[in-house]
CSV table of C-alpha atoms and ligand atoms in Angstrom, one decimal:
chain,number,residue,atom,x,y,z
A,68,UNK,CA,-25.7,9.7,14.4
A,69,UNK,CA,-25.9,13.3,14.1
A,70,UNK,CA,-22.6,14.0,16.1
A,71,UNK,CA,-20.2,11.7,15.1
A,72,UNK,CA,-17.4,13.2,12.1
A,73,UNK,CA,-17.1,12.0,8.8
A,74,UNK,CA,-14.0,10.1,9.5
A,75,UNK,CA,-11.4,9.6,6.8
A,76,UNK,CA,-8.4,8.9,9.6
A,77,UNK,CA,-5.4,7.3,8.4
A,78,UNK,CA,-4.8,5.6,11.5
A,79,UNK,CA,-5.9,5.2,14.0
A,80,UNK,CA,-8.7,5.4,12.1
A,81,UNK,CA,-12.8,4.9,12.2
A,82,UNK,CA,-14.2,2.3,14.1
A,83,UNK,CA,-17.3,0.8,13.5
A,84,UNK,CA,-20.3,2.5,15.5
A,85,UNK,CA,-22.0,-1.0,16.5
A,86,UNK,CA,-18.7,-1.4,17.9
A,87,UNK,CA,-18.2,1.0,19.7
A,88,UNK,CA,-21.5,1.0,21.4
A,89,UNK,CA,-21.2,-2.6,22.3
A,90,UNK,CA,-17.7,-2.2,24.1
A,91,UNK,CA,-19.4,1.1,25.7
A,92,UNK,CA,-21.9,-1.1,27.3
A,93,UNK,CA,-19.6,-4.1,28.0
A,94,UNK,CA,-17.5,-2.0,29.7
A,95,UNK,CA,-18.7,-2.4,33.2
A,96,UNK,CA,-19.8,-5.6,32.8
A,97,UNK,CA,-18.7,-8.0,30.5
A,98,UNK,CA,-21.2,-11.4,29.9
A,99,UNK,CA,-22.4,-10.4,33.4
A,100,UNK,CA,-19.3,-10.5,35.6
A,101,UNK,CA,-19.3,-7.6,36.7
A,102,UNK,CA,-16.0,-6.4,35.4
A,103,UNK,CA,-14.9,-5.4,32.3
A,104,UNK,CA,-12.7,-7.6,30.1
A,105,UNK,CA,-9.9,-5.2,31.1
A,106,UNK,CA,-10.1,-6.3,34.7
A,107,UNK,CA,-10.0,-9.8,34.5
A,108,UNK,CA,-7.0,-12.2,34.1
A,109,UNK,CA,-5.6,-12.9,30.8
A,110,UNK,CA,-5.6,-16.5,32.3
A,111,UNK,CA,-9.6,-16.4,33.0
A,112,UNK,CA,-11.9,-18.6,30.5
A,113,UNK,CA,-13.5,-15.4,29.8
A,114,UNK,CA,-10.1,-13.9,28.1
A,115,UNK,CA,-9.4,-17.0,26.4
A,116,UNK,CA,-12.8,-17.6,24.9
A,117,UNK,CA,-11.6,-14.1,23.6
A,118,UNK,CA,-8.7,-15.2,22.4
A,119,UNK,CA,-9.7,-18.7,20.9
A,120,UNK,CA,-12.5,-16.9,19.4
A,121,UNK,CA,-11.0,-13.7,17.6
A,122,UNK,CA,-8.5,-16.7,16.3
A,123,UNK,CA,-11.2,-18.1,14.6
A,124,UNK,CA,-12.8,-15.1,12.6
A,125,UNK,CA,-9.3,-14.2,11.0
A,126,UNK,CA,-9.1,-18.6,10.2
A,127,UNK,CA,-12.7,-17.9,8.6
A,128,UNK,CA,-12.7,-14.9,7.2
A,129,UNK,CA,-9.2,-14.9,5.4
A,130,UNK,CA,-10.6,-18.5,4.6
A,131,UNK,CA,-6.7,-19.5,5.4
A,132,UNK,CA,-5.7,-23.0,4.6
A,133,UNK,CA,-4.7,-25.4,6.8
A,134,UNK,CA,-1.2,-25.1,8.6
A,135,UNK,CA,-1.2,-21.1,9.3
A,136,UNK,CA,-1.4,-20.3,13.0
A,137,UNK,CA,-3.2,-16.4,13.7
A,138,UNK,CA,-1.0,-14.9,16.3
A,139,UNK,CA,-1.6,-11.4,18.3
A,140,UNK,CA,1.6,-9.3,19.0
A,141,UNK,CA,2.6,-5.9,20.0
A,142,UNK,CA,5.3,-3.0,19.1
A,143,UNK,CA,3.0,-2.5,16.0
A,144,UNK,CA,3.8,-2.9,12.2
A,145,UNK,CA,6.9,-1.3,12.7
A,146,UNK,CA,8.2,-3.8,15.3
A,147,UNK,CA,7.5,-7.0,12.4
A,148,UNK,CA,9.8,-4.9,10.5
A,149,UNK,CA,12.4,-5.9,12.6
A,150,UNK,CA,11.3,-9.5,13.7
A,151,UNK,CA,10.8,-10.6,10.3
A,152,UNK,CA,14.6,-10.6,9.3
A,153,UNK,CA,15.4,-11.5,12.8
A,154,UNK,CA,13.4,-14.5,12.8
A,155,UNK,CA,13.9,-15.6,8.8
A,156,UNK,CA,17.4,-13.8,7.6
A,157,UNK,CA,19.4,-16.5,8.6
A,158,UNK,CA,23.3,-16.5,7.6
A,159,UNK,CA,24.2,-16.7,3.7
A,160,UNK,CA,20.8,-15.9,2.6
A,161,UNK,CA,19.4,-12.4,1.2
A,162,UNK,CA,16.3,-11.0,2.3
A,163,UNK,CA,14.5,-9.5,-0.5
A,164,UNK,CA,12.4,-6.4,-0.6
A,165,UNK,CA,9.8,-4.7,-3.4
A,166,UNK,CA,10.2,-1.0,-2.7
A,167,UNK,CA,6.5,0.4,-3.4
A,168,UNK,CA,6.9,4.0,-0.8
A,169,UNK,CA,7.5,5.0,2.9
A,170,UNK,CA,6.4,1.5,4.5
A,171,UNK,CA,8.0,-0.6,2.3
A,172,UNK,CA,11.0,1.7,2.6
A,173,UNK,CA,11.2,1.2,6.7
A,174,UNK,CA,10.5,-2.2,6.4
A,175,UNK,CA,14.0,-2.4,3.8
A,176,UNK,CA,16.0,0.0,6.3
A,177,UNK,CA,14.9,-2.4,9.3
A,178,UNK,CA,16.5,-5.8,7.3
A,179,UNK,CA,19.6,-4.0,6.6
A,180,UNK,CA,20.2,-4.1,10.2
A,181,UNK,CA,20.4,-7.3,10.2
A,182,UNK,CA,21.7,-8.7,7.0
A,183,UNK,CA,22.5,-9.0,3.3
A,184,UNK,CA,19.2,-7.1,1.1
A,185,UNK,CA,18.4,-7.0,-2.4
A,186,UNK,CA,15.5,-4.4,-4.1
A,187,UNK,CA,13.7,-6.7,-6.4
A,188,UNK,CA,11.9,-4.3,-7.8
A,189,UNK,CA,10.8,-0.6,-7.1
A,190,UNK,CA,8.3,2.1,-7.8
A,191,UNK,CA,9.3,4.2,-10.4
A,192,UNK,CA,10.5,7.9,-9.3
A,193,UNK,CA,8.8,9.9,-11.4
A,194,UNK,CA,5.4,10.1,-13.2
A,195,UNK,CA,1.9,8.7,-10.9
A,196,UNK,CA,2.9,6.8,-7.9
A,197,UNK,CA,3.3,3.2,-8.9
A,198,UNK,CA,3.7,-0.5,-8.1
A,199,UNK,CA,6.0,-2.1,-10.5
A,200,UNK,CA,4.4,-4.8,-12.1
A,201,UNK,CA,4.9,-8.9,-11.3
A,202,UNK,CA,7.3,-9.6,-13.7
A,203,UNK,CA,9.7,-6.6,-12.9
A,204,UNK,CA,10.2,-8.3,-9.8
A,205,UNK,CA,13.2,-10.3,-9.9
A,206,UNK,CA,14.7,-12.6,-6.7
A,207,UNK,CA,18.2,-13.0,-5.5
A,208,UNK,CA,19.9,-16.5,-5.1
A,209,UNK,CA,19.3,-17.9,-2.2
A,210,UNK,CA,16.5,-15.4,-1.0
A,211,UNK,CA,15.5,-15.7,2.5
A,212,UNK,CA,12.1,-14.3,1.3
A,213,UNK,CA,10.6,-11.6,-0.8
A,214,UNK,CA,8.5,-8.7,1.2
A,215,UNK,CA,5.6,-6.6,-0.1
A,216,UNK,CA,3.8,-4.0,1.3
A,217,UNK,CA,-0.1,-4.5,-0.2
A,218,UNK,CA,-0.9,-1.4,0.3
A,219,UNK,CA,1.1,1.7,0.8
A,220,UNK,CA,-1.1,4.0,3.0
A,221,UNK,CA,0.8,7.0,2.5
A,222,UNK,CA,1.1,7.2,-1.6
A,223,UNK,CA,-2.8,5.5,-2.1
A,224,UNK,CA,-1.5,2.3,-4.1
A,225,UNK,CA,-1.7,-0.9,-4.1
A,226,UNK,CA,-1.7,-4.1,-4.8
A,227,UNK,CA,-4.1,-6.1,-7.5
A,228,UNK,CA,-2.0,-9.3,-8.3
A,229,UNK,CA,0.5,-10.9,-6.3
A,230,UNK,CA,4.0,-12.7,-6.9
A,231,UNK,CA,4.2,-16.4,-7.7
A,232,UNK,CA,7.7,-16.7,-5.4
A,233,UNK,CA,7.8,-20.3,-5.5
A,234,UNK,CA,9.6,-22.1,-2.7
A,235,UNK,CA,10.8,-18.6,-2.0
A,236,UNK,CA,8.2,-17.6,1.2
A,237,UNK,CA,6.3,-14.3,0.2
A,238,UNK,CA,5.7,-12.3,3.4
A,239,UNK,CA,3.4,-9.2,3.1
A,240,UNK,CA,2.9,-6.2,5.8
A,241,UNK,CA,-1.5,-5.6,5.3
A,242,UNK,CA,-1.5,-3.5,7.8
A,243,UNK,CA,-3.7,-1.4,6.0
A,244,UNK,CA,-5.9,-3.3,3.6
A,245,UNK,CA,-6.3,-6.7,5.6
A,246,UNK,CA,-9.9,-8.0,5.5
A,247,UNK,CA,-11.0,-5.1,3.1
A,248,UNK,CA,-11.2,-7.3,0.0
A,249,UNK,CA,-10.7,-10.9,-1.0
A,250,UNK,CA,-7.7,-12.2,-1.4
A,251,UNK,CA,-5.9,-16.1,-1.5
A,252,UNK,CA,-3.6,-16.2,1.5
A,253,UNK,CA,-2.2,-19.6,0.5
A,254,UNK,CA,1.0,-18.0,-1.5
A,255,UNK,CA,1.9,-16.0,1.8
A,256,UNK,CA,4.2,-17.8,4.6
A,257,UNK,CA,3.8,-14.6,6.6
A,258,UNK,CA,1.6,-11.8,6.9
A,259,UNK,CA,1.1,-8.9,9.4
A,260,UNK,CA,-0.8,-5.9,10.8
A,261,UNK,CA,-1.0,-3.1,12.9
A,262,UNK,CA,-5.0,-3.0,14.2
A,263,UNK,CA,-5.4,0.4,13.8
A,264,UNK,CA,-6.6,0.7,10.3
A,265,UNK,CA,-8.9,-1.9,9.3
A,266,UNK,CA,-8.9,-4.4,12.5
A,267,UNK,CA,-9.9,-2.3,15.8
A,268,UNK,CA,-7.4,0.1,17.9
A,269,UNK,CA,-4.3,0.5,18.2
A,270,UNK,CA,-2.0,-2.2,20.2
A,271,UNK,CA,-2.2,-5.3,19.0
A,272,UNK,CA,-0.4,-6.7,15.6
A,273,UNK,CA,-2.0,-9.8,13.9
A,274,UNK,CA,0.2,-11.9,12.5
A,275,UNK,CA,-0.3,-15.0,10.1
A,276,UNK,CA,2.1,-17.5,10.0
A,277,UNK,CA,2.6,-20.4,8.5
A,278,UNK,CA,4.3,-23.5,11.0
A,279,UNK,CA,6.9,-25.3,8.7
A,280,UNK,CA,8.4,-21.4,8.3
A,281,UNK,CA,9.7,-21.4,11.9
A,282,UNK,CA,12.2,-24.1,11.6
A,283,UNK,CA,15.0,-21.8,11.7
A,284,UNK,CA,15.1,-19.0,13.8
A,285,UNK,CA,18.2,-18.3,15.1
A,286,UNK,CA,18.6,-19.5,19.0
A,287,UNK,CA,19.8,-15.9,20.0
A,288,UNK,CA,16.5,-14.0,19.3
A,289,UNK,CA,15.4,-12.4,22.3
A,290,UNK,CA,12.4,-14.6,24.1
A,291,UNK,CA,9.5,-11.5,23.0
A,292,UNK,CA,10.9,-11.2,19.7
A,293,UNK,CA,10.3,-15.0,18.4
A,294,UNK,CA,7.8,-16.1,16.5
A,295,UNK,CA,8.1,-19.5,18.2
A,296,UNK,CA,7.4,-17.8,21.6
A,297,UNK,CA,3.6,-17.2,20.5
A,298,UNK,CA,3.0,-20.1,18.4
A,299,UNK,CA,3.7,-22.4,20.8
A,300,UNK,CA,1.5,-20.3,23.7
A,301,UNK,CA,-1.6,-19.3,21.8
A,302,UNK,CA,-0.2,-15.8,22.0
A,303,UNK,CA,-0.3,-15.8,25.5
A,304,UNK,CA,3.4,-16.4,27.0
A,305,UNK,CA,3.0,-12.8,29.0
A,306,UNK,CA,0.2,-10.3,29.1
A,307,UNK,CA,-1.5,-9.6,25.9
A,308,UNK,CA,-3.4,-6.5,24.8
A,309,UNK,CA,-6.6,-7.7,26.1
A,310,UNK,CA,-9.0,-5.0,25.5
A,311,UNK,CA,-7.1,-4.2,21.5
A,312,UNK,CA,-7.8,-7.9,21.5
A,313,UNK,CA,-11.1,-7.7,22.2
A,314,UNK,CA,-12.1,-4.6,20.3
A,315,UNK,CA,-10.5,-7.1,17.0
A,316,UNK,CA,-12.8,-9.1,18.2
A,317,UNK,CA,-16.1,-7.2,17.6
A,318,UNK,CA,-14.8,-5.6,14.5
A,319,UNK,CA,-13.9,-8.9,12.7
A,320,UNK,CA,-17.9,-9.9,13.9
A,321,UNK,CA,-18.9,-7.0,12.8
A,322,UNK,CA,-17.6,-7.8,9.1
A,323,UNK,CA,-19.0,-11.1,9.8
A,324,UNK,CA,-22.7,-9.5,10.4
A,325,UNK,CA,-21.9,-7.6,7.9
A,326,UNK,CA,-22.1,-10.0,5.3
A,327,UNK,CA,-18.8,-11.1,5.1
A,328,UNK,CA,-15.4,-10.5,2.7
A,329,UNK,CA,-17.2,-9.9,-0.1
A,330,UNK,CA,-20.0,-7.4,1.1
A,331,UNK,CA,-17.4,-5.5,2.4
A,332,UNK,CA,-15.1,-5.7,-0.3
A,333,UNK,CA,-18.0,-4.7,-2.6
A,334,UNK,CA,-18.8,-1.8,-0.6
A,335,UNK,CA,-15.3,-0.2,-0.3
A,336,UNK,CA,-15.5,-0.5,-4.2
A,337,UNK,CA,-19.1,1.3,-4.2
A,338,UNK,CA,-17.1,3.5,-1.8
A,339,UNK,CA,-13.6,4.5,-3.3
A,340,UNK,CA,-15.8,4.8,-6.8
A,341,UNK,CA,-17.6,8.0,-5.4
A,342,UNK,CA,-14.8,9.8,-4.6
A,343,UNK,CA,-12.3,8.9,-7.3
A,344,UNK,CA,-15.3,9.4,-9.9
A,345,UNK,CA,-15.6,12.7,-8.1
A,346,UNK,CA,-11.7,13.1,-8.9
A,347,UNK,CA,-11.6,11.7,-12.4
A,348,UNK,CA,-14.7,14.2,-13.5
A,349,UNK,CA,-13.4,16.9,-12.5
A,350,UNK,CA,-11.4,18.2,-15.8
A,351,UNK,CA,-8.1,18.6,-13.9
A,352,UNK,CA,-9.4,20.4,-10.9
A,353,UNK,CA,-8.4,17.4,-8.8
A,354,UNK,CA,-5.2,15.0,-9.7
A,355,UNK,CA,-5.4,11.7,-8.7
A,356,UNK,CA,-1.6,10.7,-7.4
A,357,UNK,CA,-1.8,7.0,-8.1
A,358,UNK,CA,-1.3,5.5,-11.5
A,359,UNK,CA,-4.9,4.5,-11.9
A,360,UNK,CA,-4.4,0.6,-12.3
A,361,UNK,CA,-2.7,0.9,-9.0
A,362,UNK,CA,-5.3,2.8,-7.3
A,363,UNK,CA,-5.8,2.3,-3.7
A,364,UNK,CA,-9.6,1.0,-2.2
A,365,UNK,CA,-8.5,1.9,1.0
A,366,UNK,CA,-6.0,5.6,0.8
A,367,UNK,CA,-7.3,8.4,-2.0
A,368,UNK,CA,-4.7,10.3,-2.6
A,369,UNK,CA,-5.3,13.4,-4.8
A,370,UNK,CA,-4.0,17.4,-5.6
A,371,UNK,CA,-5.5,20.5,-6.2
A,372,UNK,CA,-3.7,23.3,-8.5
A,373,UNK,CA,-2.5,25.5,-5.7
A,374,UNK,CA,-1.1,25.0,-2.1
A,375,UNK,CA,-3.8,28.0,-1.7
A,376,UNK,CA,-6.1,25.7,-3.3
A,377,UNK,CA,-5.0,22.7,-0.8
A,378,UNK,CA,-5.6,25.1,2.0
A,379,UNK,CA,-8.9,26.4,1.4
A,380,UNK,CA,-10.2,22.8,0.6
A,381,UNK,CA,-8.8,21.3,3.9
A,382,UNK,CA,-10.5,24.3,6.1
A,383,UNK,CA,-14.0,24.1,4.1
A,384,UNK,CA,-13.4,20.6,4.5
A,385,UNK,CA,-13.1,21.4,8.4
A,386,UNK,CA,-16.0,23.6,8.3
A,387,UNK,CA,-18.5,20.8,7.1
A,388,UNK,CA,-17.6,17.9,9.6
A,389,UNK,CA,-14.9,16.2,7.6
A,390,UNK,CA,-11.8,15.2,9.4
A,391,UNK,CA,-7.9,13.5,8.5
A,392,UNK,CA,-8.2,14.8,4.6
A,393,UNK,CA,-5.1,16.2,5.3
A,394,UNK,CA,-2.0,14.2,3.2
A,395,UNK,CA,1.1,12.6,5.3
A,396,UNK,CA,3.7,14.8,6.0
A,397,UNK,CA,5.9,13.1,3.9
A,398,UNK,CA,4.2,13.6,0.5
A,399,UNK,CA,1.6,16.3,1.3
A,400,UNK,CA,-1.4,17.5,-0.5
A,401,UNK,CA,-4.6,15.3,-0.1
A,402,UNK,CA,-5.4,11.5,1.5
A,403,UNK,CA,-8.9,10.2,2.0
A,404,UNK,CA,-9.1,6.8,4.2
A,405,UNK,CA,-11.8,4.5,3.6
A,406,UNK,CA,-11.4,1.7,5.2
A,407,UNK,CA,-13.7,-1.1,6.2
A,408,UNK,CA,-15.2,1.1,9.3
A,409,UNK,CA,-15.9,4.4,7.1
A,410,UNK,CA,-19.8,4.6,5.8
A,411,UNK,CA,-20.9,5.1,2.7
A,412,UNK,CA,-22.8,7.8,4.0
A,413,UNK,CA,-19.3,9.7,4.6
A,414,UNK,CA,-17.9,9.2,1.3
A,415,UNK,CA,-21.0,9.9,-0.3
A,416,UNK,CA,-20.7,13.3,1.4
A,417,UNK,CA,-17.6,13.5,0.9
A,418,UNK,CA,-17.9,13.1,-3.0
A,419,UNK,CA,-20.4,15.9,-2.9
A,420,UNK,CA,-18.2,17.7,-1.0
A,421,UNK,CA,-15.8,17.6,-3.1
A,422,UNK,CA,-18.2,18.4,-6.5
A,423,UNK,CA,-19.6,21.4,-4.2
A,424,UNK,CA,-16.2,23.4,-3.6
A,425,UNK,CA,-15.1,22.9,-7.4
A,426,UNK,CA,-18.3,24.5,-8.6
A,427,UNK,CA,-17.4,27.5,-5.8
A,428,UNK,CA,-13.8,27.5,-6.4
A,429,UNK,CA,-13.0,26.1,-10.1
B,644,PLP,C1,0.5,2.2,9.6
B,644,PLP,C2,1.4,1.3,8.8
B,644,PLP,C3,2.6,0.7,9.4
B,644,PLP,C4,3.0,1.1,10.8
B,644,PLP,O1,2.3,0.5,11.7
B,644,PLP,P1,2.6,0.7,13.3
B,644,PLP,O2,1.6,-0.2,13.9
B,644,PLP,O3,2.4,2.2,13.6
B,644,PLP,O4,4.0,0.3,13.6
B,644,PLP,C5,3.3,-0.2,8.7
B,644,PLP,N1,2.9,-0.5,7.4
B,644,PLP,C6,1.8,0.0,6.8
B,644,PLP,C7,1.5,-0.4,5.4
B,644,PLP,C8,1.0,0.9,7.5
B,644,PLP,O5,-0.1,1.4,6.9
């Protein structure tokens, strides 16, 4: 489509075009209703086929085992930063937390709030950005639960391998690699995401839970804030995000249609390979900022030699259709998304691009 951007969005991010053109049309009239899925009752069969269904995908396309329940929240990532000690830090125990960058860092802040903390391991501060390998990662007694962040969005690492916590429950924040890549869920008691990145828009947070970890929530947890609330009314105790709901829905058939985990895994390899090929041959021109085992398939995080550099790239950048190349604030210089919804096409281009402006600039 000639006038849609090459979209490398952090988030709220690319959504697939098939997508977006189904919700255009269904946004009058729904299955022939003659309202849109927005208008309706979040009571109505229509919503809760919705809701059953979009269930379902994550069940089949995580391929989770038996005993997790999928569950759709709001407040975002940020707000499961907060419920998850809430919910699991109970009295005498120690929540504990691998620091890998800025998530993973609010996540910590949010469980000090509420309890007793312990880093079990951390990125190291100076040299490529960095997750610390398995066995630097070292629990407290009685820990409530170790939290990972699988990806860290801002830096452009992540994770490859995951820990073996034992009877310790492993809770991971995937907010921006979930259903990018295959992965076994069965070691994780709790996972979560924000939409916006890989899953649809913004406004809904999927969260994966496993039943037998619910047992102990405190009784003083505030009614919204409990993970019992949800579980026990199909994510439907008050008004949900219907159309974020919805719009999960058409992305997770989307992967479905698209060939499933694995196609789409194997594409944002075929992807992420353009562009960091494009980075890795380019004799120093461009710097890679994750250690290269640690490599992100979803964030590309890279340099140029001079802010002057930085700032030519990101306006010729501009000037060709490319759009969100532009680094977080907090560490700067350069951050290519590419997750599930970004074409090849667009990081093709973008590896071209980026092969173009050294040959007029290096
Ligand atoms: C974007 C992001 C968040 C924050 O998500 P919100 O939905 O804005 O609260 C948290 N963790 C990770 C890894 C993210 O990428």
């Amino acid at each position: 489509m000639a006038n849609r951007a090459y979209n490398f969005n952090a988030g709220p991010a690319a959504l697939p075009l098939e997508v977006l053109k189904q919700a255009q049309e269904e946004i009058i009239d729904y299955g022939g209703i003659g309202m849109s899925i927005m208008e309706i009752s979040h009571r109505s069969k229509q919503y809760e086929q919705v809701n059953d269904e979009t269930q379902q995908l994550v069940q089949e396309l995580m391929e989770l085992p038996a005993g997790y329940k999928v569950l759709f929240m709001q407040g975002g990532a940020s707000t499961q930063f907060a419920m998850v000690p809430m919910n699991l830090l109970t009295p005498g125990k120690t929540a504990a937390y691998v620091l890998t960058g800025s998530w993973a860092d609010k996540a910590y802040k949010e469980a000090q709030l509420f309890g007793e903390t312990y880093i079990a391991a951390a990125s190291k501060e100076d040299g490529p950005l960095n997750i610390p390998a398995l066995d630097e990662i070292q629990l407290p007694e009685q820990a409530a639960y170790l939290h990972v962040t699988s990806n860290e969005t801002i830096a452009g690492t992540q994770y490859f391998a995951f820990p073996d916590t034992g009877d310790v429950p492993l809770i991971g924040d995937m907010s921006s690699d979930i259903l990018s890549r295959r992965f076994d869920a069965s070691p994780f008691s709790l996972i979560y995401a924000g939409a916006q990145k890989n899953l649809g828009p913004s406004g809904v947070t999927l969260v994966i839970i496993r039943e037998d970890l619910l047992r102990e929530s405190p009784a003083t947890i505030p009614t919204m804030l409990r993970y019992d609330t949800y579980t026990s009314n199909n994510s439907l105790y008050n008004t949900p995000p219907v159309y974020s709901v919805y719009m999960m829905n058409l992305v997770l058939k989307w992967i479905r249609n698209s060939g499933g985990i694995d196609a789409v895994e194997r594409l944002n390899r075929e992807k992420t390979a353009l562009i960091y090929n494009a980075i890795d041959n380019s004799g120093g021109f461009y710097e890679g900022m994750a250690a290269k085992k640690d490599r992100s398939i979803m964030n590309i995080t890279f340099k140029l030699q001079s802010d002057e550099l930085e700032k030519k790239f990101l306006e010729d950048a501009s000037a060709n259709g490319f759009v969100g190349l532009k680094g977080h604030r907090s560490v700067g210089h350069m951050r290519a998304s590419t997750y599930n919804a970004v074409p090849y096409e667009s990081c093709k281009a973008l590896a071209e691009f980026m092969v173009d402006f050294q040959r007029r600039n290096g």
